[in-house]
Amino acid sequence: MVSRHFLGRYLGQEKGPLLVAIGAMHGNEPAGVKGIELILKMLEVEPITHPEFIFRGRFIGILGNPVAYQRRMRFIDVDMNRHWQVSRIRQQIQQPEQPKLVEERAILNVLHLIHEEIRNYQPTEVVLLDLHTTSSTGGIFSIAGDDPTSQNLAVELPAPVILGLADELKGTLLQYVKSIKLDVPVRTISFEAGHHTDPLSVNRCIAALTCCMRAIGCVGQNDVESQHMRVLLDQAEGLPKLTRLVYRHSIRPEDQFVMQPNYSNFKIIRQGEIIAHDSKGAVPSPFDGRILLPLYQKQGDDGFFIVQDIPV
């Protein structure tokens, strides 16, 4: 049911962009959902406490995978954020009688919500912010779509930006949105807010949402309290502003992949360093760089990534 995905909506006093925030595309990542719910409440009371407050545009919050979210699992049948292939979705829309996996039904429901909002509101542009958390500790970061407008928006969030990752991960929502034709301009960002169970990950999701609203003109510069910027700046302190993906270590269940302990996002690693083991033995790093998204959970197709700093 589409209603299980709907978290809430806020309509501003003036016309503007449509900001679509999605939480729990992976069901074991609750921070995005909680952040969306809290910011919806904050928006409702803001005009009461500050009568001069003006919101331009419309904001909608969506729960990506409600079945997996209820069970606190990354996914039920397939990884939802690797299953957004245009040809597969088109076939499912054309053949609605075919049985579908849990995540396939969720994708169609999320698409229905987004298209309904666009049709009903006719926004000046669509901005999609996909909120995630990780199984490892360490710094926050954002992943932008492969277009310059999305990358420029990602830079507005005070967090490291990873280039190349959106292209490497196949079947993501970011890739799908950029490959279909919409009648309005679209910008896409994925934001990683920290560890799954860290209570501060919720605060970082709220901060990312408020900073994004400011960057796209939904709220004014003075409407975003400095504390939200500080939440992100503190977590990103000492991290590179811009990095590029140089390696992805893909895995399968039969690989019996196990990370070595104590690796966190952006930890510096050296070529040849043993960072994991699998059924074939030790897994050395093929490059110098920084490790990203080391896998410390049972479900997943990516063991780890390696990024390298880009001077700015």
JSON list of C-alpha atoms in Angstrom, two decimals, residues 9 17-20 58-61 110-126:
[
{"chain": "A", "resi": 9, "resn": "ARG", "atom": "CA", "xyz": [4.04, 16.72, 3.55]},
{"chain": "A", "resi": 17, "resn": "PRO", "atom": "CA", "xyz": [10.99, 23.41, -5.63]},
{"chain": "A", "resi": 18, "resn": "LEU", "atom": "CA", "xyz": [9.73, 20.00, -4.56]},
{"chain": "A", "resi": 19, "resn": "LEU", "atom": "CA", "xyz": [12.11, 18.45, -2.04]},
{"chain": "A", "resi": 20, "resn": "VAL", "atom": "CA", "xyz": [11.63, 14.68, -1.74]},
{"chain": "A", "resi": 58, "resn": "ARG", "atom": "CA", "xyz": [6.84, 21.70, -1.04]},
{"chain": "A", "resi": 59, "resn": "PHE", "atom": "CA", "xyz": [8.50, 19.05, 1.12]},
{"chain": "A", "resi": 60, "resn": "ILE", "atom": "CA", "xyz": [7.48, 15.38, 1.22]},
{"chain": "A", "resi": 61, "resn": "GLY", "atom": "CA", "xyz": [8.91, 12.57, 3.33]},
{"chain": "A", "resi": 110, "resn": "VAL", "atom": "CA", "xyz": [7.68, 5.18, -4.09]},
{"chain": "A", "resi": 111, "resn": "LEU", "atom": "CA", "xyz": [7.57, 6.09, -7.78]},
{"chain": "A", "resi": 112, "resn": "HIS", "atom": "CA", "xyz": [3.80, 6.54, -7.58]},
{"chain": "A", "resi": 113, "resn": "LEU", "atom": "CA", "xyz": [4.18, 8.97, -4.67]},
{"chain": "A", "resi": 114, "resn": "ILE", "atom": "CA", "xyz": [6.89, 11.01, -6.41]},
{"chain": "A", "resi": 115, "resn": "HIS", "atom": "CA", "xyz": [5.02, 11.25, -9.72]},
{"chain": "A", "resi": 116, "resn": "GLU", "atom": "CA", "xyz": [1.80, 12.21, -7.91]},
{"chain": "A", "resi": 117, "resn": "GLU", "atom": "CA", "xyz": [3.57, 15.04, -6.09]},
{"chain": "A", "resi": 118, "resn": "ILE", "atom": "CA", "xyz": [5.11, 16.34, -9.31]},
{"chain": "A", "resi": 119, "resn": "ARG", "atom": "CA", "xyz": [1.79, 16.18, -11.16]},
{"chain": "A", "resi": 120, "resn": "ASN", "atom": "CA", "xyz": [-0.19, 17.84, -8.38]},
{"chain": "A", "resi": 121, "resn": "TYR", "atom": "CA", "xyz": [2.29, 20.56, -7.47]},
{"chain": "A", "resi": 122, "resn": "GLN", "atom": "CA", "xyz": [4.07, 21.35, -10.76]},
{"chain": "A", "resi": 123, "resn": "PRO", "atom": "CA", "xyz": [7.28, 22.45, -9.01]},
{"chain": "A", "resi": 124, "resn": "THR", "atom": "CA", "xyz": [10.03, 24.65, -10.42]},
{"chain": "A", "resi": 125, "resn": "GLU", "atom": "CA", "xyz": [12.45, 21.75, -9.89]},
{"chain": "A", "resi": 126, "resn": "VAL", "atom": "CA", "xyz": [12.69, 18.42, -8.05]}
]
